[in-house]
Short mmCIF file of C-alpha atoms in Angstrom, two decimals:
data_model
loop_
_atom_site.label_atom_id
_atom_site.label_comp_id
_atom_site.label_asym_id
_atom_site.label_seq_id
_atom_site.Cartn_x
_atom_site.Cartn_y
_atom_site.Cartn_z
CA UNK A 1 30.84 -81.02 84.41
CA UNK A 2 29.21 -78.85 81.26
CA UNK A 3 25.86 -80.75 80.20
CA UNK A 4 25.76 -82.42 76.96
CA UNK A 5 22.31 -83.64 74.97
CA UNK A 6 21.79 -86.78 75.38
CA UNK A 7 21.98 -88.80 72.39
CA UNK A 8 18.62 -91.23 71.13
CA UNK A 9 18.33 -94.76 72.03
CA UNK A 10 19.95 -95.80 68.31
CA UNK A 11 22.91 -93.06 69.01
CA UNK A 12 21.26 -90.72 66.56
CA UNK A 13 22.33 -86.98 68.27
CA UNK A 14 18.87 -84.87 67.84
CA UNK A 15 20.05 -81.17 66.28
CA UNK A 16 18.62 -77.49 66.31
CA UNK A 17 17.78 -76.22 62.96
CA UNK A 18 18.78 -72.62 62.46
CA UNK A 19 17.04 -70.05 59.77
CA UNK A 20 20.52 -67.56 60.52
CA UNK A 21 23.91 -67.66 61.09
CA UNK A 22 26.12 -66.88 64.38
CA UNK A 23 27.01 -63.53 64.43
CA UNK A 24 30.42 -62.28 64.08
CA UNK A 25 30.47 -63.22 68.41
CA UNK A 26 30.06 -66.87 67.22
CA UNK A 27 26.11 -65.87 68.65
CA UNK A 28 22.89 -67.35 67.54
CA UNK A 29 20.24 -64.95 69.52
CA UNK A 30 16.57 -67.47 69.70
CA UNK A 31 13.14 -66.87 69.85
CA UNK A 32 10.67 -67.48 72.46
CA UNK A 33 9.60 -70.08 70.69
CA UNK A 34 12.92 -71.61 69.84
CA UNK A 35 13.97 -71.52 73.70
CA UNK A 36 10.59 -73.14 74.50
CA UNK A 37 11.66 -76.14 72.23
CA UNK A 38 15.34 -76.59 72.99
CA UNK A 39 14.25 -76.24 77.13
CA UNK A 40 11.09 -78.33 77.22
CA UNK A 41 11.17 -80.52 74.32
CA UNK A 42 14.88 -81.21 74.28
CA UNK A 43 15.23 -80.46 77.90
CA UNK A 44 18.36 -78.67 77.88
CA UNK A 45 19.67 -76.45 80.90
CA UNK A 46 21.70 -73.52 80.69
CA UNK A 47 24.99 -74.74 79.60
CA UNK A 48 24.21 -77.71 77.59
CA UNK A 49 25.58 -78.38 74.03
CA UNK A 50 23.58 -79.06 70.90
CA UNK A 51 24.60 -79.42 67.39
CA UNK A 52 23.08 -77.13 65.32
CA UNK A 53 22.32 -77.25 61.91
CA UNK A 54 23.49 -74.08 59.92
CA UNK A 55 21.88 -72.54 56.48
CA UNK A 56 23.95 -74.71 53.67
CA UNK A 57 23.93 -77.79 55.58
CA UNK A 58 27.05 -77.01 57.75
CA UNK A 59 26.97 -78.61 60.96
CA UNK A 60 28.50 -77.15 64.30
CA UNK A 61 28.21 -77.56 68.12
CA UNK A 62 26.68 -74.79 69.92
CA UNK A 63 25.91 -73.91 74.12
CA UNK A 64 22.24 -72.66 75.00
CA UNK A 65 23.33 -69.65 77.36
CA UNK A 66 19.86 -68.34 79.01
CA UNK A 67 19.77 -64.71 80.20
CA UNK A 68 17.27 -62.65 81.96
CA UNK A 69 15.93 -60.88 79.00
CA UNK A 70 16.64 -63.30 75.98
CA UNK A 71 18.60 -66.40 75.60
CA UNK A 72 21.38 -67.71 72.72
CA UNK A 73 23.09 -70.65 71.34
CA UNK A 74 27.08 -69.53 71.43
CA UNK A 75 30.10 -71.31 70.04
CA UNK A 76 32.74 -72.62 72.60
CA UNK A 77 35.22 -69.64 74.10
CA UNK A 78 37.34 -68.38 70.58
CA UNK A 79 41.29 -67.99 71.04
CA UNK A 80 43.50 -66.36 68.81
CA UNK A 81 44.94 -67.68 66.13
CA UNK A 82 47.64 -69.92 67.26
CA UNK A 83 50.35 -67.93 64.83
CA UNK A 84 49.17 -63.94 65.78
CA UNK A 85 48.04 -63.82 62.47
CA UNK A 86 45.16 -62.69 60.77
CA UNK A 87 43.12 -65.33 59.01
CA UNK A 88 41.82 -64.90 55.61
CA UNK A 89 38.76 -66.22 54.23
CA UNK A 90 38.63 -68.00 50.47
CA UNK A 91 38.55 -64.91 49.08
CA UNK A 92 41.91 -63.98 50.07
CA UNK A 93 40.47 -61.14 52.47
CA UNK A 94 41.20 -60.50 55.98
CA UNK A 95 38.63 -61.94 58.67
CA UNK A 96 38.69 -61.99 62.54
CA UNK A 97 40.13 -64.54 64.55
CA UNK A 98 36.34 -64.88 65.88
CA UNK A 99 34.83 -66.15 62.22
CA UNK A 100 38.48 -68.08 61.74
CA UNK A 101 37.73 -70.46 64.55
CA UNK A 102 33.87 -70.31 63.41
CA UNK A 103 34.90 -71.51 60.10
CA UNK A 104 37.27 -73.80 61.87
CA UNK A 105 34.72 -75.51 64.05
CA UNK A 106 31.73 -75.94 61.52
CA UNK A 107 33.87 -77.44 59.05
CA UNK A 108 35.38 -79.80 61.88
CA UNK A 109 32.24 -81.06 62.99
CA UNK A 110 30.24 -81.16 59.90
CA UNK A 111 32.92 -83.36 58.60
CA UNK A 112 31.37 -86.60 60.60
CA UNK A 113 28.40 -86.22 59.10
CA UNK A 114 29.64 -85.39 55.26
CA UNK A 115 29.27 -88.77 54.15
CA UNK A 116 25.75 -89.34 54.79
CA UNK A 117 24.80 -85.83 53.40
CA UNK A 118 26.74 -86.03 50.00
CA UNK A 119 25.53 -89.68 49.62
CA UNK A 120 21.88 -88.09 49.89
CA UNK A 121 22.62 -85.03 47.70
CA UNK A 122 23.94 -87.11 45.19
CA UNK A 123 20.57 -89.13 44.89
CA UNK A 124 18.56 -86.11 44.98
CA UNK A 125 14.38 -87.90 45.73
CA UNK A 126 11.44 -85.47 45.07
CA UNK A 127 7.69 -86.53 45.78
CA UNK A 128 5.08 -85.04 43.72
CA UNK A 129 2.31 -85.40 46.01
CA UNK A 130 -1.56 -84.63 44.75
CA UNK A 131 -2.91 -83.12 48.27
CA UNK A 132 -5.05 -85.10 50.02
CA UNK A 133 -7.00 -83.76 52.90
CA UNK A 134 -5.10 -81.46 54.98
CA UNK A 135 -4.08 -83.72 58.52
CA UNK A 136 -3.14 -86.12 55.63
CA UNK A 137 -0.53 -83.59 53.82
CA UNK A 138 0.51 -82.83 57.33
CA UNK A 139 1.79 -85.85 58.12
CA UNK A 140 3.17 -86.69 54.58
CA UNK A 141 5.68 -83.65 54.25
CA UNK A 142 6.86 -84.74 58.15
CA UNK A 143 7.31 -88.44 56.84
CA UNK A 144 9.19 -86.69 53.81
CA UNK A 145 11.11 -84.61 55.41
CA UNK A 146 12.23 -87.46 58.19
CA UNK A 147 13.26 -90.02 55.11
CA UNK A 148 15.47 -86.99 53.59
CA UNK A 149 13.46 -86.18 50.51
CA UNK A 150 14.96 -83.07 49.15
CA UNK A 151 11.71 -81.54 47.56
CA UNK A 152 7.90 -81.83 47.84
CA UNK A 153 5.49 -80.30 45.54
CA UNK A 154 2.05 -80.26 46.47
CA UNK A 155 -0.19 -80.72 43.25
CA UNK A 156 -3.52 -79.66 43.25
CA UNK A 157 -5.22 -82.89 41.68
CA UNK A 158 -8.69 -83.23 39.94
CA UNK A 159 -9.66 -85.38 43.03
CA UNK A 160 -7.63 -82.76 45.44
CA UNK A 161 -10.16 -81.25 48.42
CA UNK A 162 -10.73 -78.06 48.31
CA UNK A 163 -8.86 -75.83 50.92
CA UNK A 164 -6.31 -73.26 51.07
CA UNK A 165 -2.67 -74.30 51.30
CA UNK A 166 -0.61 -73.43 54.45
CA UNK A 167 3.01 -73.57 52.81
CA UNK A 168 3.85 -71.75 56.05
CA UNK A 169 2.77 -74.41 58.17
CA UNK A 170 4.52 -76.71 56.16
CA UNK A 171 7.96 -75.16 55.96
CA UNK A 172 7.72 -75.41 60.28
CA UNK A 173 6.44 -78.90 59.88
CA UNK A 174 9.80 -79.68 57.73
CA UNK A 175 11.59 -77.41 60.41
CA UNK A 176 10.56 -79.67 63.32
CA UNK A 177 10.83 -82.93 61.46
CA UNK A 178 14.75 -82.08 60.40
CA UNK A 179 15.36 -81.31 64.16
CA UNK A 180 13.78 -84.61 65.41
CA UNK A 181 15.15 -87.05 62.98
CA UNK A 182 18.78 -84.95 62.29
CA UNK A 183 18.17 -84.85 58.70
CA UNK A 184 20.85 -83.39 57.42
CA UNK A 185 19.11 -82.88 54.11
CA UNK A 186 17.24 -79.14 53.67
CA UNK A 187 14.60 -80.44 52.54
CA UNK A 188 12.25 -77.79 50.65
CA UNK A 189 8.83 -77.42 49.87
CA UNK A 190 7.15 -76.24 46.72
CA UNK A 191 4.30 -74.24 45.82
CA UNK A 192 1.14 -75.78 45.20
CA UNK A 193 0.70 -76.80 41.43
CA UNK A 194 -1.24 -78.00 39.07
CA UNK A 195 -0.72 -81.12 37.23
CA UNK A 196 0.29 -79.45 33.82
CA UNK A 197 2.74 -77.11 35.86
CA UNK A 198 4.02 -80.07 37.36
CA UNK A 199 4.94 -82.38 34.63
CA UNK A 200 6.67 -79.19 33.10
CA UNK A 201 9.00 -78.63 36.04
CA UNK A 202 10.12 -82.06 36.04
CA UNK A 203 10.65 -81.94 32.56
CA UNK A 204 12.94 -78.78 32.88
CA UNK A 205 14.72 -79.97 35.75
CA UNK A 206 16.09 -83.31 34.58
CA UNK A 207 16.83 -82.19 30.83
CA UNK A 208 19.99 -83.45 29.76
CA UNK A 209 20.51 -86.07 32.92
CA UNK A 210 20.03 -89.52 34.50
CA UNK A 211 16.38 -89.35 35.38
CA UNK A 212 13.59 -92.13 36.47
CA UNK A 213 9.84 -90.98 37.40
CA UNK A 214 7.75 -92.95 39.07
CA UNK A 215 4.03 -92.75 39.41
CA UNK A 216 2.79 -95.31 42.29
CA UNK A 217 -0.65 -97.54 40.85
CA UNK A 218 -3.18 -99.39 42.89
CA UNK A 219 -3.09 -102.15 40.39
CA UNK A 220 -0.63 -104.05 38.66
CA UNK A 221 -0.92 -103.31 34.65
CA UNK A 222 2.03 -105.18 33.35
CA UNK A 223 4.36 -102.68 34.69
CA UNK A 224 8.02 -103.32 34.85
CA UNK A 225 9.33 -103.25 38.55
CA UNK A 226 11.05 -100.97 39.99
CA UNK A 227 14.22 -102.66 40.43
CA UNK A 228 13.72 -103.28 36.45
CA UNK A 229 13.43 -99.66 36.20
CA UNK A 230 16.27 -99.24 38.03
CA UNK A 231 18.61 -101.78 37.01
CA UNK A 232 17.80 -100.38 32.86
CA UNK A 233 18.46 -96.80 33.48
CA UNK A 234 21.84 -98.01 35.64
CA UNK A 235 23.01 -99.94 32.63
CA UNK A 236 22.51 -97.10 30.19
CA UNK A 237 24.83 -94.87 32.37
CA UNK A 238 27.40 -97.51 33.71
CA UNK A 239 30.19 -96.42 31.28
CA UNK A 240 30.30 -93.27 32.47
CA UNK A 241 29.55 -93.87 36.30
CA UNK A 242 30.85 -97.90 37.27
CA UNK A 243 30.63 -99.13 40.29
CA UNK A 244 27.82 -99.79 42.98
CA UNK A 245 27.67 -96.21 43.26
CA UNK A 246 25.95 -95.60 39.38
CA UNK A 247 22.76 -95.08 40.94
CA UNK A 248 24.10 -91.78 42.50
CA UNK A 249 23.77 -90.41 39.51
CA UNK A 250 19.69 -90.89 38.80
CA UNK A 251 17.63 -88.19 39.70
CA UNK A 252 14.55 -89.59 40.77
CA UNK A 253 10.64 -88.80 41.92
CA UNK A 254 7.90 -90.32 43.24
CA UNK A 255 4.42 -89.13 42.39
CA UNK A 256 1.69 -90.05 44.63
CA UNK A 257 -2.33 -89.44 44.42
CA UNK A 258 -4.88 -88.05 47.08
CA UNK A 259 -7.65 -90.63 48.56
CA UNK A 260 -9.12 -90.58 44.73
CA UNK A 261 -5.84 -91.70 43.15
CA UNK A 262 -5.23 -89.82 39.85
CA UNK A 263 -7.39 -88.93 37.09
CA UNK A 264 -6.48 -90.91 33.42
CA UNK A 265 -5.95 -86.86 32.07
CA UNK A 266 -3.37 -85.89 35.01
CA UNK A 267 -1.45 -89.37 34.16
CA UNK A 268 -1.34 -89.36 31.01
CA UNK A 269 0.25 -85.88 31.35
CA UNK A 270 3.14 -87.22 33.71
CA UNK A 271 3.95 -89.79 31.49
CA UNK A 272 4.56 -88.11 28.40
CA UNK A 273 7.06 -86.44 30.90
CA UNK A 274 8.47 -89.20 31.40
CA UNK A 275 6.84 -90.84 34.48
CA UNK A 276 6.49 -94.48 34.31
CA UNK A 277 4.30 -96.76 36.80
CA UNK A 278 5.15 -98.65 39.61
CA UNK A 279 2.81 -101.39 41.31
CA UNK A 280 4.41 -102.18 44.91
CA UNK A 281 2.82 -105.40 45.92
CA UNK A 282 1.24 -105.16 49.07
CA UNK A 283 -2.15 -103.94 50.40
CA UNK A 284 -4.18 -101.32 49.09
CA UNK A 285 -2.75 -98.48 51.10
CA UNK A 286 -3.68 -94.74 52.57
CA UNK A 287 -2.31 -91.87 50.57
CA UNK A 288 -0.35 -90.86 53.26
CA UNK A 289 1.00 -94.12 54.11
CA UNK A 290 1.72 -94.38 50.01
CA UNK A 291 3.68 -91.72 50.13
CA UNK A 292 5.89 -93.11 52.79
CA UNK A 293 5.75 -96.63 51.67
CA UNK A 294 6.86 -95.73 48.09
CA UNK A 295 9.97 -93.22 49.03
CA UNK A 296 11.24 -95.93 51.26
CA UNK A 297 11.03 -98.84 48.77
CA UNK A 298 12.91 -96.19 46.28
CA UNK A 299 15.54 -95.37 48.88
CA UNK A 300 16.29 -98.51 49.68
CA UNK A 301 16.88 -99.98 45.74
CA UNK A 302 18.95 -97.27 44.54
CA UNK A 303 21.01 -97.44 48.05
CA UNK A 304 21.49 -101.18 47.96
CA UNK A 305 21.43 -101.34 44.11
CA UNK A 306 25.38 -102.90 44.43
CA UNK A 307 24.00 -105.62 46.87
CA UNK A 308 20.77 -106.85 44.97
CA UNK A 309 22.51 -106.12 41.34
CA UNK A 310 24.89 -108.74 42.30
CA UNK A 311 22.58 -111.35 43.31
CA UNK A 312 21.12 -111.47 39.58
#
């Protein structure tokens, strides 16, 4: 019998994140490095499947075929095309019965997953994260990446050490986080910024749309909550988007300090871009377990927003 990956404890099938796609053999040619990870962290064997995660998001099951002198993820055997004719791509141009059953295949299997990624496209999540010390940011942009944020931007704070960042590093850290936790969201990281810079991009970015900003406090000022925050900007847009689903249509960010917190200048500057804050009632927490803490409490009221809406 062929060898198939072994799916997680929760059923949750692990996936190989890919920076190209197959060749026009259906072929994915890997790395050292990339073998080294599907053979000893995955253990696969020669012959074992893995789904693979394709630039774009599509989704498609591959078989790690190691050779002497380099090693490949390949698509199952191709076969004609079941009429003798040739296929022709969107465009209305001829293609080869090889990318035909490509096509085929990736938009088979990335059709069990669709749901989940459109329902996490539509609520796209950004953290604006002031950079903390550097294990710190680590960890945060893997924690990120993991809950299915779809952009972090690193802001270079008043209170921010000093070092030099490693956007590199990062962009692997995101690699390897997406391939652990099968996120199927491409999650992207931004260059580091300054507050001002910041506040200006989400300003540009969520002109003319459904927006909420949230800066996360220490203390509690009189804020509204954030399911008040929530539950407002859903009834200014139900009667163009009813349903449980209205929330789908907020874009919305989290901004988060370093071990200082925020200064009053850097603040002020996201609010008048139309941050509000947000005091989460619990202990006084670690930047990087802020971060976390305050994407998942964000997640989880726009996601159940039909549910708790209800109970009102």
């Amino acid at each position: 019998m062929q060898n198939r990956v072994k799916k997680d404890a929760d059923g949750i099938m692990r996936q190989f994140v890919s920076s190209s796609m197959p060749d026009r053999n259906g072929r994915i040619v890997l790395s050292a490095k990339e073998h080294r990870y599907l053979s000893r962290v995955l253990r696969l064997e020669d012959g074992s499947y893995i789904d693979v995660r394709l630039p774009g998001g599509s989704l498609i099951k591959m078989k790690l075929h190691t050779g002497k002198t380099e090693s490949l993820l390949e698509t199952e055997p191709f076969s004609e095309t079941r009429d003798g004719h040739k296929a022709q791509n969107r465009a209305g141009g001829e293609i080869s019965s090889i990318e035909a059953n490509l096509q085929q295949k990736t938009e088979a299997h990335t059709a069990n997953d669709k749901t989940q990624a459109q329902r996490q496209k539509a609520q796209p999540l950004w953290l604006f994260q002031f950079l903390p010390k550097v294990q710190k940011t680590d960890l945060i942009v893997r924690q990120a990446t993991e809950c299915g944020i779809s952009r972090i931007i690193p802001i270079r704070g008043a209170y921010s050490p000093a070092y030099t960042p490693r956007i590199d590093r990062w962009q692997r850290i995101i690699r390897e986080a997406r391939q652990q936790s099968g996120s199927p969201i491409e999650t992207e990281i931004n260059a580091v910024l300054c507050a001002e810079e910041a506040a200006a991009l989400w300003e540009q970015t969520v002109c003319g749309i459904p927006s909420l900003g949230f800066i996360l406090c220490e203390r509690e000022e009189g804020q509204k909550s954030l399911f008040t925050h929530i539950r407002d900007k859903a009834e200014k847009i139900r009667d163009a988007a009813k349903g449980p689903d209205v929330c789908s249509r907020i874009f919305t960010a989290l901004a988060v300090g370093c071990e200082g917190g925020i200064c009053p200048a850097e603040r002020n500057r996201l609010e008048q871009s139309g941050f509000v804050p947000i005091h989460l009632k619990t202990n006084i927490l670690r930047a990087e377990t802020a971060a976390l803490y305050g994407l998942s409490a964000i997640q989880s009221a726009l996601t159940e927003y039909g549910a708790w809406k209800l109970k009102e």
